[in-house]
Coordinates of C-alpha atoms in Angstrom, one line a residue:
M1 CA 0.8 -5.1 -9.5
T2 CA 2.2 -8.0 -11.5
G3 CA 2.6 -10.8 -8.5
L4 CA 3.3 -9.4 -5.5
G5 CA 4.7 -6.6 -6.4
A6 CA 5.8 -6.7 -10.0
S7 CA 8.4 -9.4 -9.3
G8 CA 5.7 -12.3 -8.9
L9 CA 8.1 -13.8 -5.8
S10 CA 5.9 -15.2 -2.9
T11 CA 6.5 -13.6 0.5
A12 CA 8.2 -17.0 0.9
A13 CA 10.2 -17.2 -1.5
S14 CA 11.6 -14.0 -0.5
S15 CA 13.8 -15.7 2.1
Q16 CA 14.9 -18.1 -0.3
A17 CA 18.2 -17.2 -2.6
R18 CA 17.6 -14.4 -4.9
V19 CA 18.7 -14.3 -8.3
F20 CA 20.9 -11.0 -9.5
G21 CA 22.1 -11.0 -12.7
T22 CA 22.5 -14.0 -13.9
R23 CA 23.6 -16.2 -10.8
I24 CA 22.4 -16.7 -7.4
L25 CA 23.5 -15.0 -5.0
P26 CA 24.4 -16.5 -1.0
S27 CA 21.0 -15.4 1.1
N28 CA 23.2 -13.9 3.5
Q29 CA 24.5 -11.5 0.8
I30 CA 20.9 -10.7 -0.7
R31 CA 19.0 -10.0 1.9
V32 CA 19.0 -6.5 1.8
A33 CA 18.9 -6.6 -2.1
A34 CA 16.3 -6.0 -4.7
R35 CA 14.1 -8.0 -6.9
L36 CA 12.5 -6.1 -9.8
T37 CA 13.9 -4.5 -13.1
K38 CA 16.2 -1.7 -13.4
P39 CA 17.2 1.1 -15.7
R40 CA 20.4 3.1 -16.2
T41 CA 22.4 6.5 -16.5
N42 CA 25.5 8.2 -15.8
T43 CA 27.2 8.7 -19.3
R44 CA 23.4 8.4 -20.5
Q45 CA 22.3 11.1 -22.5
V46 CA 18.3 12.0 -22.7
M47 CA 16.7 10.6 -25.9
K48 CA 13.6 12.3 -27.5
P49 CA 11.3 9.6 -28.2
Q50 CA 9.5 9.6 -31.8
C51 CA 6.1 9.0 -30.6
T52 CA 2.3 11.1 -30.5
A53 CA 0.2 10.7 -28.0
A54 CA -3.1 9.1 -27.5
V55 CA -4.9 12.0 -25.6
E56 CA -4.2 15.9 -25.1
N57 CA -1.1 16.8 -23.3
P58 CA -3.0 18.6 -19.6
I59 CA 0.9 18.9 -18.7
A60 CA 1.5 21.3 -22.2
T61 CA -1.6 23.0 -22.2
D62 CA -2.0 23.7 -18.3
S63 CA -5.4 22.3 -18.9
H64 CA -6.9 19.3 -17.1
T65 CA -10.0 19.0 -18.9
D66 CA -10.7 16.2 -21.4
S67 CA -10.1 16.1 -25.0
T68 CA -13.4 18.1 -25.8
G69 CA -12.6 21.1 -23.5
N70 CA -9.0 21.4 -24.6
Y71 CA -9.9 21.2 -28.1
Y72 CA -12.6 24.0 -27.4
Q73 CA -10.3 26.6 -25.6
R74 CA -7.8 26.1 -28.2
V75 CA -10.0 27.1 -31.0
Y76 CA -12.7 29.1 -29.4
G77 CA -11.2 30.5 -26.4
N78 CA -9.6 34.0 -27.4
M79 CA -13.1 34.4 -29.0
K80 CA -15.4 37.5 -28.0
T81 CA -19.3 36.8 -28.3
G82 CA -20.7 38.0 -31.4
D83 CA -17.9 37.2 -33.0
T84 CA -18.3 35.3 -36.7
L85 CA -17.2 31.9 -36.2
D86 CA -15.4 29.9 -38.7
K87 CA -16.9 28.0 -41.8
D88 CA -16.0 24.1 -39.8
Y89 CA -18.0 25.5 -37.0
A90 CA -21.2 23.6 -37.5
N91 CA -19.3 20.3 -38.7
D92 CA -17.6 20.1 -34.7
T93 CA -20.8 17.8 -33.7
A94 CA -20.9 15.6 -30.4
A95 CA -20.7 12.7 -33.2
T96 CA -17.2 13.3 -33.9
A97 CA -15.4 9.8 -33.8
K98 CA -13.8 9.8 -29.7
N99 CA -10.9 7.4 -31.0
R100 CA -11.6 4.3 -29.1
R101 CA -9.7 1.5 -29.4
A102 CA -8.9 -2.0 -28.7
G103 CA -5.8 -4.4 -28.7
V104 CA -4.4 -7.4 -27.4
I105 CA -1.8 -8.9 -24.7
L106 CA 0.7 -11.1 -25.6
H107 CA 4.2 -11.5 -24.9
P108 CA 6.9 -11.9 -27.5
T109 CA 7.9 -15.0 -25.6
S110 CA 4.4 -16.5 -26.1
L111 CA 4.9 -16.4 -29.6
P112 CA 5.1 -19.9 -32.4
G113 CA 8.6 -21.0 -33.2
P114 CA 11.3 -23.5 -33.6
Y115 CA 13.3 -23.3 -31.4
G116 CA 11.8 -23.6 -27.4
I117 CA 10.6 -19.8 -27.3
G118 CA 8.9 -16.8 -29.1
E119 CA 11.1 -14.8 -30.9
I120 CA 11.0 -11.3 -32.4
G121 CA 11.0 -12.3 -36.0
K122 CA 9.0 -13.5 -38.9
E123 CA 6.5 -15.2 -36.2
A124 CA 6.1 -11.6 -34.6
F125 CA 5.3 -9.8 -38.1
K126 CA 2.6 -12.8 -38.4
F127 CA 1.1 -12.0 -35.2
I128 CA 1.0 -8.0 -36.1
D129 CA -0.7 -9.1 -39.3
W130 CA -3.6 -11.4 -37.6
V131 CA -4.1 -8.7 -35.1
A132 CA -4.5 -5.7 -38.1
S133 CA -6.8 -8.2 -40.1
T134 CA -9.0 -7.7 -36.6
G135 CA -9.5 -4.1 -36.8
M136 CA -7.4 -3.9 -33.0
Q137 CA -4.7 -1.1 -32.9
M138 CA -2.3 -2.1 -29.8
W139 CA -0.2 -5.1 -29.3
Q140 CA 1.0 -5.0 -25.5
V141 CA 3.7 -6.9 -24.3
L142 CA 5.4 -7.4 -20.9
P143 CA 9.2 -6.2 -20.0
L144 CA 11.4 -6.9 -23.0
V145 CA 14.0 -6.8 -20.2
P146 CA 16.1 -9.7 -19.7
P147 CA 14.7 -11.5 -16.7
E148 CA 16.2 -13.1 -14.0
T149 CA 17.5 -16.6 -14.2
Q150 CA 15.8 -18.6 -11.2
Y151 CA 12.2 -18.0 -11.4
W152 CA 12.4 -16.0 -14.9
S153 CA 10.4 -13.0 -14.8
P154 CA 10.1 -10.4 -16.9
Y155 CA 9.3 -8.3 -14.0
A156 CA 12.4 -9.3 -12.2
G157 CA 14.6 -8.3 -14.9
V158 CA 18.2 -7.9 -14.6
D159 CA 18.5 -4.7 -16.4
A160 CA 15.8 -2.2 -17.3
L161 CA 17.4 -0.5 -20.2
C162 CA 18.5 -3.7 -21.8
G163 CA 16.4 -6.4 -24.0
S164 CA 16.3 -10.1 -23.8
T165 CA 18.9 -11.5 -26.2
L166 CA 16.8 -14.8 -25.7
M167 CA 13.9 -13.5 -27.9
I168 CA 16.3 -12.3 -30.6
G169 CA 15.3 -14.9 -33.7
L170 CA 18.1 -17.3 -34.9
D171 CA 16.6 -17.4 -38.6
E172 CA 16.6 -13.8 -39.0
L173 CA 20.6 -14.1 -38.0
K174 CA 21.1 -16.7 -40.3
E175 CA 19.5 -15.0 -43.4
E176 CA 21.7 -12.3 -42.5
G177 CA 24.6 -14.5 -42.8
L178 CA 25.5 -13.8 -38.9
L179 CA 25.1 -17.7 -38.3
A180 CA 25.1 -20.7 -40.7
K181 CA 22.2 -23.3 -41.2
S182 CA 24.3 -25.8 -39.5
D183 CA 24.4 -23.6 -36.5
L184 CA 20.8 -23.8 -35.9
P185 CA 19.8 -25.8 -33.3
K186 CA 17.3 -29.1 -33.1
K187 CA 13.4 -28.0 -33.7
I188 CA 11.9 -27.6 -30.2
A189 CA 7.9 -29.0 -30.6
I190 CA 5.7 -26.0 -29.0
G191 CA 5.4 -26.2 -25.3
T192 CA 6.0 -24.4 -22.1
V193 CA 9.1 -22.6 -22.5
D194 CA 12.0 -24.5 -20.6
Y195 CA 14.3 -21.3 -20.0
P196 CA 17.4 -22.8 -18.9
Q197 CA 16.9 -25.1 -22.5
V198 CA 16.5 -22.2 -24.4
E199 CA 19.4 -19.9 -22.5
A200 CA 22.0 -23.1 -22.9
A201 CA 21.0 -24.0 -26.7
K202 CA 20.9 -19.9 -27.6
A203 CA 23.6 -17.9 -26.1
P204 CA 26.0 -19.9 -27.7
L205 CA 24.6 -18.7 -31.2
L206 CA 24.3 -15.3 -29.7
R207 CA 27.8 -15.2 -29.2
K208 CA 29.0 -16.5 -32.2
A209 CA 27.3 -13.9 -34.2
A210 CA 28.2 -11.2 -32.2
D211 CA 31.9 -12.5 -33.2
K212 CA 31.4 -12.2 -36.6
L213 CA 29.5 -9.3 -36.7
L214 CA 32.4 -7.9 -34.6
N215 CA 35.2 -8.7 -36.3
E216 CA 34.2 -9.9 -40.1
S217 CA 34.9 -7.5 -42.7
K218 CA 31.5 -8.5 -44.8
F219 CA 29.5 -6.7 -41.9
S220 CA 31.2 -3.1 -42.1
S221 CA 27.9 -1.7 -42.9
L222 CA 26.3 -3.2 -40.1
R223 CA 29.1 -2.4 -37.5
R224 CA 28.8 1.2 -38.1
E225 CA 25.1 0.9 -37.3
M226 CA 25.9 -0.9 -34.4
D227 CA 28.7 2.0 -33.2
A228 CA 25.5 4.5 -34.2
F229 CA 23.6 2.4 -31.5
R230 CA 26.6 2.7 -28.9
A231 CA 26.4 6.2 -29.4
E232 CA 23.1 6.8 -29.3
N233 CA 23.1 4.6 -26.2
P234 CA 25.9 5.3 -23.8
W235 CA 24.2 4.0 -20.7
V236 CA 24.7 0.5 -22.6
E237 CA 28.6 1.3 -22.0
D238 CA 27.7 0.6 -17.5
S239 CA 25.3 -2.3 -18.6
A240 CA 28.0 -4.4 -20.3
L241 CA 30.3 -3.6 -18.0
F242 CA 28.4 -4.2 -14.8
F243 CA 27.4 -8.1 -16.7
C244 CA 31.3 -8.5 -17.3
L245 CA 31.8 -8.0 -13.5
I246 CA 29.2 -10.3 -12.2
E247 CA 30.0 -12.9 -14.7
Y248 CA 33.7 -12.7 -15.2
Q249 CA 36.0 -11.3 -12.7
E250 CA 36.7 -13.3 -9.6
D251 CA 36.9 -11.0 -7.0
T252 CA 33.2 -9.5 -8.2
K253 CA 31.1 -12.6 -9.6
D254 CA 29.0 -14.6 -7.4
Q255 CA 28.2 -11.3 -4.6
G256 CA 26.0 -8.1 -4.5
W257 CA 28.0 -5.3 -5.9
W258 CA 27.7 -3.4 -2.5
F259 CA 30.4 -6.2 -1.0
W260 CA 33.3 -5.3 -4.0
P261 CA 36.4 -4.2 -3.4
E262 CA 35.9 -0.3 -2.5
P263 CA 37.7 1.0 -5.6
I264 CA 35.2 -0.7 -8.2
R265 CA 32.3 -0.4 -5.8
K266 CA 32.6 3.6 -5.6
R267 CA 33.2 3.3 -9.0
D268 CA 36.7 4.9 -8.5
P269 CA 37.5 6.2 -12.0
A270 CA 41.1 4.6 -12.3
A271 CA 39.0 0.8 -11.3
V272 CA 36.4 1.6 -13.8
A273 CA 39.0 2.1 -16.7
E274 CA 40.8 -1.2 -15.6
A275 CA 38.0 -3.4 -15.3
T276 CA 36.6 -1.9 -18.6
K277 CA 40.3 -2.3 -20.6
R278 CA 40.3 -5.9 -18.9
H279 CA 36.6 -6.9 -20.1
E280 CA 37.0 -5.0 -23.7
E281 CA 36.3 -7.9 -25.7
N282 CA 33.4 -9.3 -23.6
I283 CA 31.9 -5.8 -23.7
N284 CA 31.9 -5.4 -26.9
R285 CA 30.2 -9.0 -27.3
F286 CA 27.5 -7.7 -24.3
I287 CA 27.0 -4.6 -26.5
A288 CA 26.7 -6.2 -30.2
Q289 CA 23.9 -9.0 -28.8
Q290 CA 21.9 -6.2 -27.5
F291 CA 22.5 -4.2 -30.7
L292 CA 21.2 -7.0 -32.4
F293 CA 18.0 -7.4 -30.3
D294 CA 17.8 -3.3 -30.5
R295 CA 17.3 -3.8 -34.4
Q296 CA 15.4 -7.3 -34.6
W297 CA 12.5 -5.2 -32.2
K298 CA 12.5 -1.8 -33.4
A299 CA 12.0 -3.9 -37.3
V300 CA 9.0 -5.2 -35.3
K301 CA 7.7 -2.0 -34.1
A302 CA 8.2 -0.3 -37.3
Y303 CA 6.4 -3.1 -38.8
A304 CA 3.4 -2.7 -35.9
N305 CA 3.1 1.0 -36.8
S306 CA 2.8 0.8 -40.7
K307 CA -0.1 -1.8 -39.7
K308 CA -1.5 1.1 -37.6
V309 CA -0.7 -1.0 -34.4
K310 CA 1.1 0.8 -31.5
I311 CA 3.0 -1.3 -29.1
V312 CA 2.6 -0.7 -25.5
G313 CA 5.4 -1.5 -23.0
D314 CA 5.2 -2.4 -19.8
M315 CA 7.5 -1.0 -16.7
P316 CA 7.7 -2.0 -13.0
I317 CA 7.9 1.5 -11.5
Y318 CA 11.4 0.4 -9.0
V319 CA 14.9 -1.3 -10.5
G320 CA 16.5 -4.3 -9.2
G321 CA 19.7 -3.2 -6.2
Q322 CA 22.1 -5.7 -7.9
S323 CA 21.9 -3.6 -11.2
A324 CA 24.2 -1.2 -13.4
D325 CA 21.0 1.2 -13.0
V326 CA 21.8 1.3 -8.9
W327 CA 25.1 0.8 -9.2
A328 CA 26.2 3.3 -11.5
H329 CA 23.5 6.1 -10.0
Q330 CA 24.4 5.4 -6.2
E331 CA 23.3 8.8 -5.5
L332 CA 20.0 8.4 -6.4
F333 CA 18.8 5.4 -4.3
E334 CA 18.5 5.2 -0.5
L335 CA 21.7 3.1 0.1
T336 CA 23.9 2.4 3.0
P337 CA 27.4 3.9 2.8
S338 CA 28.5 0.2 1.7
G339 CA 25.5 0.3 -1.3
A340 CA 23.6 -1.7 0.1
P341 CA 19.5 -0.3 0.5
A342 CA 18.9 1.2 3.7
N343 CA 15.2 1.4 2.7
V344 CA 13.0 -0.9 0.3
S345 CA 9.8 -1.0 -1.2
G346 CA 6.3 -3.2 -0.4
V347 CA 3.2 -2.4 0.5
P348 CA 1.5 -2.5 3.7
P349 CA -0.5 -5.2 5.3
D350 CA -4.4 -5.3 3.6
A351 CA -6.7 -8.1 3.2
F352 CA -4.7 -10.3 1.5
S353 CA -1.7 -9.8 3.7
E354 CA -1.6 -9.8 7.3
T355 CA 2.2 -8.6 6.8
G356 CA 2.4 -6.8 3.7
Q357 CA 4.3 -7.6 0.5
L358 CA 8.3 -7.1 1.1
W359 CA 9.6 -6.4 -2.6
G360 CA 12.9 -5.4 -1.1
S361 CA 13.9 -3.0 -4.2
P362 CA 16.0 -0.1 -3.1
L363 CA 14.0 3.3 -2.7
Y364 CA 14.6 6.2 -4.9
D365 CA 16.1 9.2 -3.3
W366 CA 13.5 11.5 -4.5
P367 CA 15.0 14.7 -3.6
A368 CA 18.5 13.7 -5.2
H369 CA 16.4 12.7 -8.4
E370 CA 14.8 16.4 -7.9
R371 CA 18.0 18.1 -7.8
E372 CA 19.6 16.3 -10.9
G373 CA 16.2 17.6 -12.9
Y374 CA 15.0 13.7 -13.2
R375 CA 17.3 13.0 -16.3
W376 CA 17.6 9.2 -14.8
W377 CA 13.9 8.9 -15.2
A378 CA 14.2 10.8 -18.5
Q379 CA 16.7 8.2 -19.6
R380 CA 14.2 5.4 -18.3
L381 CA 11.3 6.4 -20.4
G382 CA 13.4 8.0 -23.3
R383 CA 14.4 4.6 -24.1
S384 CA 10.9 3.0 -23.3
F385 CA 9.5 5.5 -25.9
Q386 CA 12.4 4.0 -28.4
L387 CA 10.9 1.1 -28.0
Y388 CA 6.9 1.4 -27.5
D389 CA 4.4 3.8 -28.5
E390 CA 3.4 4.1 -25.0
T391 CA 3.8 2.2 -21.9
R392 CA 2.1 0.9 -19.0
I393 CA 4.0 1.8 -15.4
D394 CA 3.3 -0.6 -12.6
H395 CA 2.2 0.6 -9.3
F396 CA 2.0 4.2 -10.4
R397 CA 0.6 5.2 -6.9
G398 CA 4.0 5.1 -5.8
F399 CA 4.8 8.7 -7.3
A400 CA 2.1 9.9 -5.1
G401 CA 3.1 8.4 -1.8
Y402 CA 4.8 4.9 -1.2
W403 CA 5.4 2.6 1.5
S404 CA 9.1 2.5 2.9
V405 CA 10.5 -0.5 5.1
D406 CA 14.0 -0.6 6.4
A407 CA 15.8 -2.8 4.8
K408 CA 16.8 -5.1 7.6
A409 CA 12.9 -5.7 8.4
D410 CA 11.7 -9.2 7.8
T411 CA 8.2 -7.7 6.5
A412 CA 6.4 -5.1 5.3
M413 CA 4.5 -4.5 8.6
G414 CA 7.0 -1.7 10.2
G415 CA 7.1 0.6 7.5
V416 CA 5.7 4.0 6.4
W417 CA 4.0 6.2 3.9
K418 CA 6.2 9.0 2.6
K419 CA 5.4 11.2 0.0
G420 CA 6.6 10.9 -3.7
P421 CA 7.7 13.0 -6.1
G422 CA 4.2 13.7 -7.9
L423 CA 3.3 16.0 -11.1
G424 CA 7.1 17.7 -10.6
L425 CA 8.1 14.9 -12.2
F426 CA 5.9 14.3 -14.7
K427 CA 6.1 18.1 -15.6
S428 CA 10.2 17.6 -15.7
L429 CA 9.4 14.6 -17.9
N430 CA 7.2 16.9 -20.3
D431 CA 9.9 19.0 -21.1
Q432 CA 12.3 16.8 -21.6
L433 CA 10.6 14.5 -23.4
G434 CA 7.6 15.9 -24.8
Y435 CA 4.3 14.4 -23.9
V436 CA 5.2 11.1 -22.0
A437 CA 2.2 8.5 -22.9
I438 CA 1.7 6.2 -20.3
I439 CA -0.5 4.1 -19.0
A440 CA -1.3 4.4 -14.9
E441 CA -1.6 0.6 -13.5
D442 CA -3.7 2.1 -10.5
L443 CA -5.1 -1.6 -8.9
G444 CA -5.4 -1.7 -4.9
V445 CA -5.8 0.8 -2.5
I446 CA -5.9 3.9 -4.4
T447 CA -6.2 7.5 -2.3
T448 CA -6.8 10.4 -3.4
D449 CA -3.9 12.1 -4.2
V450 CA -3.2 8.6 -6.3
N451 CA -6.0 9.6 -8.6
E452 CA -5.5 13.3 -9.1
L453 CA -2.1 12.9 -10.3
R454 CA -3.4 10.3 -12.7
K455 CA -5.8 12.9 -14.1
G456 CA -3.2 15.6 -13.4
I457 CA -1.2 14.4 -16.3
G458 CA -4.3 13.0 -18.6
A459 CA -3.1 9.4 -17.8
P460 CA -5.6 6.4 -18.2
G461 CA -6.0 4.3 -15.4
M462 CA -7.2 0.4 -15.7
V463 CA -10.5 -1.8 -14.6
V464 CA -10.4 -5.1 -14.7
L465 CA -14.1 -7.4 -15.1
Q466 CA -13.0 -9.6 -13.2
F467 CA -12.2 -7.5 -10.3
A468 CA -16.2 -6.3 -10.7
W469 CA -18.4 -8.5 -8.9
G470 CA -17.7 -9.0 -5.3
S471 CA -18.8 -6.0 -3.9
G472 CA -22.1 -4.5 -5.3
A473 CA -22.9 -2.1 -7.7
T474 CA -20.6 0.5 -6.1
N475 CA -17.4 -1.9 -7.4
T476 CA -15.3 0.8 -9.2
H477 CA -14.2 -2.4 -11.8
I478 CA -18.1 -2.7 -12.9
P479 CA -18.9 -1.2 -16.1
H480 CA -21.3 1.2 -15.5
N481 CA -18.6 2.9 -13.1
H482 CA -16.2 3.3 -15.6
Y483 CA -15.1 6.0 -17.1
E484 CA -13.8 7.1 -20.0
N485 CA -9.8 8.0 -19.6
S486 CA -9.1 4.3 -18.4
V487 CA -8.3 1.1 -19.8
C488 CA -10.8 -1.6 -19.8
Y489 CA -9.1 -5.5 -19.3
P490 CA -11.3 -8.3 -19.0
G491 CA -8.3 -10.0 -17.3
T492 CA -4.3 -9.0 -17.2
H493 CA -1.7 -11.3 -17.2
D494 CA -1.7 -11.6 -13.7
N495 CA -5.3 -13.0 -13.9
E496 CA -6.9 -16.4 -14.5
T497 CA -8.2 -16.1 -18.4
A498 CA -12.2 -15.8 -18.2
V499 CA -12.8 -19.5 -18.7
G500 CA -10.5 -20.7 -15.6
W501 CA -11.6 -17.8 -13.2
W502 CA -15.4 -18.8 -14.3
K503 CA -14.6 -22.4 -13.7
D504 CA -12.4 -22.0 -11.0
S505 CA -12.6 -19.2 -8.7
A506 CA -16.1 -17.5 -9.3
T507 CA -18.9 -17.9 -6.7
D508 CA -22.2 -18.7 -7.3
A509 CA -22.9 -15.4 -6.0
E510 CA -20.7 -13.7 -8.4
K511 CA -21.5 -15.8 -11.3
E512 CA -25.6 -15.2 -10.7
Y513 CA -24.6 -11.0 -10.4
I514 CA -23.0 -11.7 -13.8
K515 CA -26.1 -13.7 -15.6
R516 CA -28.4 -10.7 -14.5
Y517 CA -26.2 -8.0 -15.5
L518 CA -25.1 -9.4 -18.9
H519 CA -27.9 -11.5 -20.2
T520 CA -25.7 -14.3 -20.3
N521 CA -26.1 -17.7 -19.4
G522 CA -22.5 -18.2 -18.6
K523 CA -21.5 -20.9 -21.6
D524 CA -19.1 -18.3 -23.3
I525 CA -18.4 -16.2 -20.5
A526 CA -14.6 -14.8 -22.6
G527 CA -17.2 -13.8 -25.3
D528 CA -19.0 -11.9 -22.6
F529 CA -16.2 -10.6 -20.9
M530 CA -14.7 -9.4 -24.2
R531 CA -17.5 -7.9 -25.9
E532 CA -18.2 -6.3 -22.5
S533 CA -14.6 -4.4 -22.5
F534 CA -15.5 -3.7 -26.2
K535 CA -18.9 -1.5 -25.3
S536 CA -17.3 -0.2 -22.0
V537 CA -16.9 3.6 -21.8
S538 CA -13.3 3.6 -21.3
K539 CA -11.5 4.5 -24.2
T540 CA -9.1 1.9 -24.4
S541 CA -10.0 -2.1 -24.3
I542 CA -7.4 -4.6 -24.3
V543 CA -8.1 -8.2 -24.1
M544 CA -5.6 -11.5 -23.4
L545 CA -5.3 -13.1 -26.5
Q546 CA -6.1 -16.5 -24.1
D547 CA -9.1 -15.4 -23.8
I548 CA -9.8 -14.7 -27.4
M549 CA -9.3 -18.2 -27.7
R550 CA -11.2 -19.6 -24.9
L551 CA -8.6 -21.2 -23.0
D552 CA -8.4 -22.1 -19.6
N553 CA -6.1 -21.6 -16.8
T554 CA -3.9 -24.2 -18.4
A555 CA -2.8 -21.0 -20.6
R556 CA -2.5 -18.9 -17.7
M557 CA 0.5 -16.7 -18.0
N558 CA 1.8 -15.9 -14.1
F559 CA -0.1 -17.3 -10.8
P560 CA 1.1 -14.1 -8.6
G561 CA 2.1 -15.5 -5.1
T562 CA 4.0 -18.4 -7.0
T563 CA 7.4 -19.2 -8.4
T564 CA 7.3 -22.0 -10.3
N565 CA 5.1 -22.9 -13.9
N566 CA 5.0 -18.9 -14.5
W567 CA 5.9 -17.0 -17.9
G568 CA 6.1 -20.3 -20.3
W569 CA 3.0 -20.2 -22.0
R570 CA 2.7 -20.2 -25.9
V571 CA 0.0 -19.7 -28.3
G572 CA 1.0 -23.1 -30.8
E573 CA 2.2 -24.0 -34.0
T574 CA 3.1 -21.9 -37.0
N575 CA -0.2 -22.0 -38.4
I576 CA -2.3 -20.6 -35.1
W577 CA -3.8 -17.3 -37.0
G578 CA -5.0 -19.2 -40.1
K579 CA -6.9 -21.3 -37.0
L580 CA -8.1 -18.1 -35.9
K581 CA -9.7 -16.2 -38.2
K582 CA -13.2 -16.8 -37.3
Q583 CA -11.6 -15.3 -34.1
A584 CA -10.4 -12.2 -35.9
A585 CA -13.7 -11.7 -37.5
E586 CA -15.9 -12.1 -34.2
I587 CA -13.4 -9.1 -32.8
K588 CA -13.7 -7.0 -35.9
G589 CA -17.7 -7.2 -35.9
W590 CA -17.8 -6.4 -31.8
L591 CA -15.1 -3.4 -32.6
E592 CA -17.7 -1.9 -35.4
D593 CA -20.4 -2.2 -33.0
Y594 CA -18.7 -0.1 -30.2
D595 CA -17.2 2.1 -32.4
R596 CA -13.5 0.9 -31.8
T597 CA -11.9 0.8 -35.0
A598 CA -10.6 4.3 -35.7
E599 CA -7.0 4.9 -35.9
V600 CA -5.5 5.2 -32.6
N601 CA -3.6 8.7 -33.3
P602 CA -5.5 10.0 -36.2
P603 CA -4.0 13.5 -37.4
A604 CA -4.8 16.5 -35.3

């Protein structure tokens, strides 16, 4: 989980004013609201992702065996004893490559760049070149959604299908003529991202670029591309209208949508049409900016794929209540007649929290999703696979069983477990989208049904080396207990860096155990953990760039349970990749040693 339920907000912070859209709502209006990201549908068509699976598709084949078993059944399963085997039979040996792979976690906001935040322009391409030079084949990012504007968490995004326009590359807009050189802001020395400063500097420029795109004749060809984006992604209409209603309309802004006047709250067609006409200009601007984000990011993804690097996205399971996702699809959520959440998400009390964790996101009405054929989920995952090759889903256990809390409750203690949609959801997604390549975030207390669901859909789970050393040899995360269809992380964006953990948090007993187990003196604990991760039987290993750089906790991306000093780390100046050539060579050597240099998806 990311932070406290993917939002990264503490229990204390939940009693404060929470941010929805781009404005802070009064506390009396947001008590029952949600704080995670959000997806959307309604007028939305299902998008078939153009991606290939990293593992066999057990749903499609009706086989829950591993890839070797599936291959054997496919090639030899219908033969009879004594039949002549084909000429390639002797080449099918145990020495066949296992397609082991490796990758790195870095959010685009952490990239170098002159305007206060990492952007999805030329610096992203430089990073991809560096990743390719290491032999790694995967780049994992955090959610690319627009973050909420109080704590700026990408796990509390304000729209699950839109992109964060703060990451749009300004120099690239200048090169296309959408901005003049004189428009560009003053360069800012590399440091922690100051999100309000970045938004204040970039928002007027993005608006100016959008206006040029919409109105100037020389951009007619680009406008046709934008029109195609708009037609292929009809969900953006609801996103744009919702944004305008919470930003510009007097009787709807600064309040939860469930407090809006009934006609627009209930999406009366006449009220929606009137609001759309009233806000037409700003709707077009919003969509133009989303198109620019989409165009730049897809160029980044295409370049990564050309270098044999796959993009791994990240998706919180729940979406925010103050969102077009919920407003446009009220029938798919557990809401009161007014539209406020009736039951909300969280997790029960455990060793880390006496009262549990109350996340506040409205729960899905799963029977309603089943009745509509899971089209909303197909839309959400379809959009994800436009942007990524694979997607990590946070709190995967919620698809098997989820904790339901009355929205009026002040803590999660009084909740109950309810059954999730299980395999039926993924069978439907498989039918609509083809194989859904996901990584299941299955950390925490995981019951048998969660493991069975993950195995049933062939999704890899997660093991984290920082969690391995405190409970003896039976610990799930210790290397000798790893399993092949998993992703091994030394630590994730929610963890301390390896150096920071060793220095600040590891107990003496843990350090002694690690020294014995890894045959190390602990002087290069980040290197030790990365090497052990690459060595692991796990088919996939993903490491943090901070660990590659041997940085301490001053470079930490997120401190779960806190609301400040998160999401702001930056990797350094534009010449950083040249400075990391030695580390790139080190990683390449490890990948060669541990058979992780094959392509992510070799031809069948």
